[in-house]
Short mmCIF file of C-alpha atoms and ligand atoms in Angstrom, two decimals:
data_model
loop_
_atom_site.label_atom_id
_atom_site.label_comp_id
_atom_site.label_asym_id
_atom_site.label_seq_id
_atom_site.Cartn_x
_atom_site.Cartn_y
_atom_site.Cartn_z
CA MET O 948 -19.62 7.32 -20.64
CA LYS O 949 -16.90 4.86 -19.77
CA LYS O 950 -17.83 1.25 -20.44
CA SER O 951 -17.07 -1.50 -17.94
CA ARG O 952 -13.88 -3.20 -19.02
CA TYR O 953 -15.84 -6.40 -18.60
CA ASP O 954 -18.08 -5.48 -21.54
CA GLU O 955 -15.05 -5.95 -23.73
CA ASN O 956 -14.52 -9.49 -22.42
CA GLU O 957 -11.15 -8.35 -21.28
CA SER O 958 -10.11 -7.46 -17.76
CA ILE O 959 -7.81 -4.79 -16.34
CA HIS O 960 -5.16 -7.53 -16.50
CA GLY O 961 -5.69 -7.78 -20.26
CA CYS O 962 -6.68 -11.44 -20.02
CA ASP O 963 -9.36 -14.00 -20.62
CA LEU O 964 -12.13 -13.48 -18.07
CA GLU O 965 -13.10 -17.06 -17.42
CA LEU O 966 -9.52 -17.98 -16.63
CA LEU O 967 -9.13 -14.87 -14.50
CA CYS O 968 -12.18 -15.87 -12.44
CA GLU O 969 -10.88 -19.41 -12.11
CA PHE O 970 -7.51 -18.13 -10.94
CA PHE O 971 -8.93 -15.67 -8.41
CA SER O 972 -11.51 -18.11 -7.06
CA ASN O 973 -8.55 -19.92 -5.48
CA LEU O 974 -7.68 -16.84 -3.42
CA GLU O 975 -9.33 -15.27 -0.41
CA ARG O 976 -9.26 -11.83 -2.02
CA GLN O 977 -9.40 -10.61 -5.57
CA GLY O 978 -7.87 -7.19 -4.92
CA PRO O 979 -5.40 -5.47 -2.56
CA GLY O 980 -6.66 -4.90 0.99
CA SER O 981 -6.61 -6.38 4.48
CA PRO O 982 -8.89 -6.99 7.45
CA GLU O 983 -7.10 -4.16 9.28
CA ALA O 984 -7.75 -1.71 6.44
CA THR O 985 -11.42 -2.72 6.25
CA ILE O 986 -11.80 -2.23 10.01
CA LYS O 987 -10.00 1.12 9.86
CA ALA O 988 -12.33 2.39 7.11
CA LEU O 989 -15.32 1.15 9.07
CA GLY O 990 -14.08 3.22 12.04
CA PHE O 991 -15.13 6.41 10.20
CA ILE O 992 -18.74 5.24 9.88
CA ASP O 993 -21.03 6.06 12.77
CA ASN O 994 -24.61 5.55 11.55
CA LEU O 995 -25.05 1.78 11.73
CA ASP O 996 -27.38 -0.37 13.84
CA SER O 997 -29.02 -3.78 13.49
CA ALA O 998 -31.64 -2.37 11.07
CA SER O 999 -29.01 -0.92 8.71
CA LEU O 1000 -28.77 -2.00 5.09
CA ILE O 1001 -25.28 -2.30 3.64
CA ALA O 1002 -24.17 -3.17 0.10
CA ASP O 1003 -20.72 -4.44 -0.87
CA ILE O 1004 -20.32 -3.77 -4.59
CA GLY O 1005 -17.88 -5.95 -6.56
CA CYS O 1006 -17.62 -8.15 -3.49
CA GLY O 1007 -15.80 -11.05 -5.17
CA SER O 1008 -15.76 -14.12 -2.94
CA GLY O 1009 -16.36 -11.87 0.06
CA GLY O 1010 -13.01 -11.70 1.91
CA GLN O 1011 -13.69 -8.13 3.05
CA THR O 1012 -17.46 -8.61 3.35
CA MET O 1013 -17.07 -11.21 6.10
CA VAL O 1014 -14.78 -8.82 7.99
CA LEU O 1015 -17.38 -6.09 7.63
CA ALA O 1016 -20.10 -8.43 8.87
CA ARG O 1017 -18.14 -9.32 11.98
CA HIS O 1018 -17.47 -5.67 12.85
CA ALA O 1019 -20.69 -3.91 11.79
CA PRO O 1020 -24.34 -4.53 12.59
CA GLY O 1021 -27.03 -4.74 9.90
CA GLN O 1022 -27.85 -6.72 6.77
CA ILE O 1023 -25.22 -6.94 4.05
CA THR O 1024 -25.84 -7.66 0.36
CA GLY O 1025 -22.78 -8.53 -1.71
CA ILE O 1026 -23.07 -7.90 -5.45
CA ASP O 1027 -20.72 -9.29 -8.07
CA LEU O 1028 -20.97 -9.82 -11.81
CA PHE O 1029 -19.60 -13.37 -11.69
CA PRO O 1030 -21.66 -16.29 -10.34
CA VAL O 1031 -18.52 -18.26 -9.42
CA PHE O 1032 -17.59 -15.56 -6.88
CA ILE O 1033 -21.14 -15.30 -5.54
CA ASP O 1034 -21.30 -19.09 -5.00
CA LEU O 1035 -18.07 -18.92 -3.01
CA PHE O 1036 -19.34 -15.84 -1.17
CA ASN O 1037 -22.53 -17.58 -0.02
CA ARG O 1038 -20.57 -20.69 0.94
CA ASN O 1039 -18.18 -18.54 3.02
CA ALA O 1040 -21.09 -16.74 4.70
CA GLY O 1041 -22.64 -20.12 5.60
CA GLN O 1042 -19.39 -21.48 7.00
CA LEU O 1043 -19.11 -18.44 9.27
CA ASN O 1044 -22.77 -18.78 10.23
CA LEU O 1045 -23.49 -15.33 8.80
CA GLN O 1046 -26.07 -16.47 6.22
CA ASP O 1047 -28.96 -14.69 8.00
CA ARG O 1048 -27.23 -11.30 7.69
CA VAL O 1049 -24.99 -11.67 4.66
CA LYS O 1050 -26.21 -12.61 1.18
CA GLY O 1051 -24.44 -12.63 -2.16
CA VAL O 1052 -26.36 -11.77 -5.32
CA VAL O 1053 -25.22 -11.80 -8.95
CA GLY O 1054 -25.59 -8.35 -10.46
CA SER O 1055 -23.79 -5.47 -12.09
CA MET O 1056 -22.64 -2.26 -10.45
CA ASP O 1057 -24.15 -0.29 -13.33
CA ALA O 1058 -27.65 -1.71 -12.69
CA LEU O 1059 -27.89 -2.17 -8.93
CA PRO O 1060 -31.01 -3.83 -7.50
CA PHE O 1061 -31.69 -1.23 -4.78
CA ARG O 1062 -34.35 1.41 -4.25
CA ASP O 1063 -33.62 5.11 -3.94
CA GLU O 1064 -32.53 6.13 -0.42
CA GLN O 1065 -32.57 2.53 0.78
CA LEU O 1066 -28.99 2.02 1.96
CA ASP O 1067 -27.03 3.15 5.01
CA LEU O 1068 -23.63 2.22 3.60
CA MET O 1069 -22.20 1.36 0.18
CA TRP O 1070 -18.86 -0.43 0.34
CA SER O 1071 -16.56 -1.31 -2.53
CA GLU O 1072 -12.94 -2.46 -2.27
CA GLY O 1073 -10.84 -2.49 -5.40
CA ALA O 1074 -13.85 -2.70 -7.70
CA ILE O 1075 -15.34 0.73 -8.52
CA TYR O 1076 -12.77 1.07 -11.34
CA ASN O 1077 -14.99 -1.25 -13.36
CA ILE O 1078 -17.38 1.62 -14.03
CA GLY O 1079 -14.98 4.35 -13.00
CA PHE O 1080 -14.68 6.20 -9.69
CA GLU O 1081 -16.54 9.33 -10.72
CA ARG O 1082 -19.37 7.56 -12.52
CA GLY O 1083 -19.77 5.07 -9.65
CA LEU O 1084 -19.97 7.79 -6.99
CA ASN O 1085 -22.48 9.75 -9.06
CA GLU O 1086 -24.71 6.82 -9.95
CA TRP O 1087 -24.67 5.05 -6.58
CA ARG O 1088 -25.51 8.17 -4.58
CA ARG O 1089 -29.27 7.88 -5.12
CA PHE O 1090 -29.38 4.51 -3.33
CA LEU O 1091 -28.06 6.11 -0.12
CA LYS O 1092 -30.14 7.81 2.56
CA THR O 1093 -29.13 11.37 3.36
CA GLY O 1094 -26.33 11.13 5.93
CA ALA O 1095 -25.39 7.61 4.78
CA TYR O 1096 -21.85 6.64 3.75
CA VAL O 1097 -19.88 5.43 0.78
CA ALA O 1098 -16.49 3.76 1.34
CA VAL O 1099 -14.41 2.71 -1.65
CA SER O 1100 -10.78 1.89 -2.33
CA GLU O 1101 -9.32 3.14 -5.58
CA ALA O 1102 -6.02 3.19 -7.50
CA THR O 1103 -4.31 6.53 -6.84
CA TRP O 1104 -1.14 8.39 -7.78
CA PHE O 1105 0.98 9.51 -4.84
CA THR O 1106 3.03 12.04 -6.81
CA GLU O 1107 2.36 14.68 -9.45
CA GLU O 1108 4.83 13.07 -11.85
CA ARG O 1109 6.08 9.54 -12.35
CA PRO O 1110 8.29 7.44 -14.60
CA ALA O 1111 6.97 6.76 -18.11
CA GLU O 1112 6.81 2.97 -17.66
CA ILE O 1113 4.29 3.10 -14.80
CA GLU O 1114 2.39 6.01 -16.33
CA GLU O 1115 1.93 4.00 -19.53
CA PHE O 1116 0.88 0.87 -17.66
CA TRP O 1117 -1.91 2.75 -15.86
CA MET O 1118 -2.99 4.78 -18.89
CA ASP O 1119 -3.68 1.45 -20.56
CA ALA O 1120 -5.19 -0.34 -17.52
CA TYR O 1121 -7.21 2.47 -15.92
CA PRO O 1122 -6.65 6.02 -17.18
CA GLU O 1123 -8.98 7.37 -14.49
CA ILE O 1124 -6.28 6.79 -11.84
CA GLY O 1125 -5.67 10.22 -10.24
CA THR O 1126 -4.22 11.97 -7.22
CA VAL O 1127 -5.83 11.96 -3.76
CA SER O 1128 -6.78 15.64 -4.08
CA GLY O 1129 -8.33 15.03 -7.50
CA LYS O 1130 -10.39 12.08 -6.24
CA VAL O 1131 -11.52 14.00 -3.15
CA ALA O 1132 -12.68 16.85 -5.40
CA GLN O 1133 -14.67 14.36 -7.50
CA MET O 1134 -16.26 12.95 -4.36
CA GLN O 1135 -17.24 16.43 -3.17
CA LYS O 1136 -18.65 17.30 -6.61
CA ALA O 1137 -20.71 14.09 -6.64
CA GLY O 1138 -22.55 15.23 -3.50
CA TYR O 1139 -20.64 13.74 -0.58
CA VAL O 1140 -18.66 15.29 2.27
CA PRO O 1141 -15.23 13.65 2.02
CA VAL O 1142 -14.95 12.31 5.58
CA ALA O 1143 -11.59 10.53 5.39
CA THR O 1144 -8.93 9.17 3.09
CA PHE O 1145 -6.04 6.88 3.93
CA VAL O 1146 -3.42 5.04 1.93
CA LEU O 1147 -3.60 1.26 2.14
CA PRO O 1148 -0.37 0.02 3.73
CA GLU O 1149 2.05 -2.03 1.64
CA ASN O 1150 1.06 -5.29 3.33
CA CYS O 1151 -2.33 -4.99 1.59
CA TRP O 1152 -0.43 -5.63 -1.67
CA THR O 1153 2.24 -8.02 -0.38
CA ASP O 1154 0.94 -10.31 2.40
CA HIS O 1155 -2.70 -10.08 1.31
CA PHE O 1156 -2.45 -9.97 -2.48
CA TYR O 1157 0.77 -10.85 -4.31
CA THR O 1158 2.32 -13.34 -1.87
CA PRO O 1159 -0.77 -15.62 -1.67
CA GLN O 1160 -0.86 -15.59 -5.50
CA GLU O 1161 2.56 -17.22 -5.85
CA ASP O 1162 1.58 -20.83 -5.01
CA VAL O 1163 -1.76 -20.46 -6.77
CA GLN O 1164 0.09 -19.34 -9.92
CA GLU O 1165 2.29 -22.45 -9.85
CA ASP O 1166 -0.71 -24.78 -9.41
CA PHE O 1167 -2.67 -22.91 -12.08
CA LEU O 1168 0.16 -23.24 -14.62
CA GLU O 1169 0.49 -26.94 -13.86
CA LYS O 1170 -3.23 -27.52 -14.24
CA ASN O 1171 -3.42 -25.49 -17.46
CA ALA O 1172 -0.14 -26.71 -18.97
CA GLY O 1173 0.07 -25.85 -22.67
CA ASN O 1174 -2.79 -23.33 -22.49
CA ARG O 1175 -1.43 -20.14 -23.99
CA SER O 1176 -4.14 -17.89 -22.48
CA ALA O 1177 -3.44 -19.26 -18.99
CA GLU O 1178 0.28 -18.66 -19.45
CA ASP O 1179 -0.41 -15.12 -20.65
CA LEU O 1180 -2.62 -14.45 -17.65
CA ILE O 1181 0.06 -15.52 -15.19
CA ALA O 1182 2.72 -13.59 -17.11
CA ASN O 1183 0.53 -10.47 -16.89
CA LEU O 1184 -0.09 -10.92 -13.17
CA ARG O 1185 3.64 -11.39 -12.56
CA HIS O 1186 4.42 -8.30 -14.64
CA GLU O 1187 1.87 -6.31 -12.63
CA ALA O 1188 3.45 -7.49 -9.36
CA ARG O 1189 6.95 -6.55 -10.58
CA LEU O 1190 5.70 -3.08 -11.50
CA TYR O 1191 4.15 -2.71 -8.06
CA PHE O 1192 7.44 -3.43 -6.32
CA LYS O 1193 9.38 -1.22 -8.70
CA TYR O 1194 7.06 1.79 -8.49
CA LYS O 1195 5.24 1.53 -5.16
CA GLU O 1196 6.28 4.99 -4.11
CA TYR O 1197 4.34 6.41 -7.02
CA PHE O 1198 0.97 4.66 -6.72
CA GLY O 1199 -1.20 2.50 -4.52
CA TYR O 1200 -4.72 2.12 -3.28
CA VAL O 1201 -6.44 4.78 -1.19
CA PHE O 1202 -9.64 4.37 0.81
CA TYR O 1203 -12.13 7.22 0.29
CA ILE O 1204 -14.96 7.60 2.78
CA GLY O 1205 -17.76 10.05 2.03
CA LYS O 1206 -21.07 11.01 3.59
CA LYS O 1207 -24.07 11.83 1.42
CA ILE O 1208 -25.34 15.36 1.95
N1 LIG W 417 -13.85 -6.57 -3.34
C1 LIG W 417 -13.10 -7.77 -3.64
C2 LIG W 417 -12.89 -8.01 -5.13
C3 LIG W 417 -12.13 -6.94 -5.87
S1 LIG W 417 -11.75 -7.40 -7.55
C4 LIG W 417 -11.76 -7.71 -2.91
O1 LIG W 417 -11.34 -6.61 -2.52
O2 LIG W 417 -11.12 -8.75 -2.77
C5 LIG W 417 -13.05 -6.61 -8.49
C6 LIG W 417 -14.36 -7.37 -8.43
O3 LIG W 417 -15.32 -6.63 -9.20
C7 LIG W 417 -14.32 -8.77 -9.02
O4 LIG W 417 -14.85 -9.68 -8.09
C8 LIG W 417 -15.18 -8.66 -10.27
O5 LIG W 417 -15.86 -9.87 -10.56
C9 LIG W 417 -16.14 -7.56 -9.88
N2 LIG W 417 -16.80 -6.88 -11.01
C10 LIG W 417 -16.27 -6.52 -12.20
N3 LIG W 417 -17.17 -5.86 -12.95
C11 LIG W 417 -18.30 -5.78 -12.23
C12 LIG W 417 -19.58 -5.21 -12.45
N4 LIG W 417 -19.87 -4.58 -13.59
N5 LIG W 417 -20.51 -5.31 -11.47
C13 LIG W 417 -20.23 -5.95 -10.31
N6 LIG W 417 -19.03 -6.51 -10.04
C14 LIG W 417 -18.07 -6.44 -10.98
#
């Protein structure tokens, strides 16, 4: 079974975790995505009412959770491994006056605090890779009611073949990256009807992910001047961004929406 990369005290970015959390706590989102993409994915889900129970797994500071809360009825629990993100999450929920419906809890996606068949929707943007797409879909399924939904975004190849440089980067970062058809087959095999897939538009990576990082990177380097790990972290993030722009026709994030059968 694939271990969480976080067990190794090293992230997908190959960097020190505490610094990574500090860096990303200065940003609204910790992964690629956008309010429009969240709302589009939500458009495929038709089973929600004010009594619904929703979980957002690997919620980070809750950028996408607050969008969900404004566009869907029900109670939402955000789960993240890192208390710094959950503190920010609960502060954000309070500021938006959503604290009665939206709560952040520290926890791990491989030991979720839910009962069998309790949930109407399990959401996870840019986070399921931490336990792996296939393992996550298989293990989370029992928490869903029959007819309930899972909606996750996941790193995906757009082509059957790609240049060695980007292939090697992903084989090191997340070898479970696969094609849309491969991921859909895994979803089907895990016991869901694949209801929809769509590719996240480029602005999910640019306007909502890499561009906001630029100023934060400058400030972070200034604040951590002389700290080799901090410099390495920023160098890795900049390398990752360069690879995205160089190879964006070959990979991206895809939203997968499935219904438990
Ligand atoms: N959903 C957010 C964050 C994505 S980044 C967004 O789209 O902006 C991935 C998130 O997964 C991080 O917040 C990280 O802290 C969290 N994470 C990593 N391992 C985890 C685990 N085992 N259980 C729960 N959350 C985890």
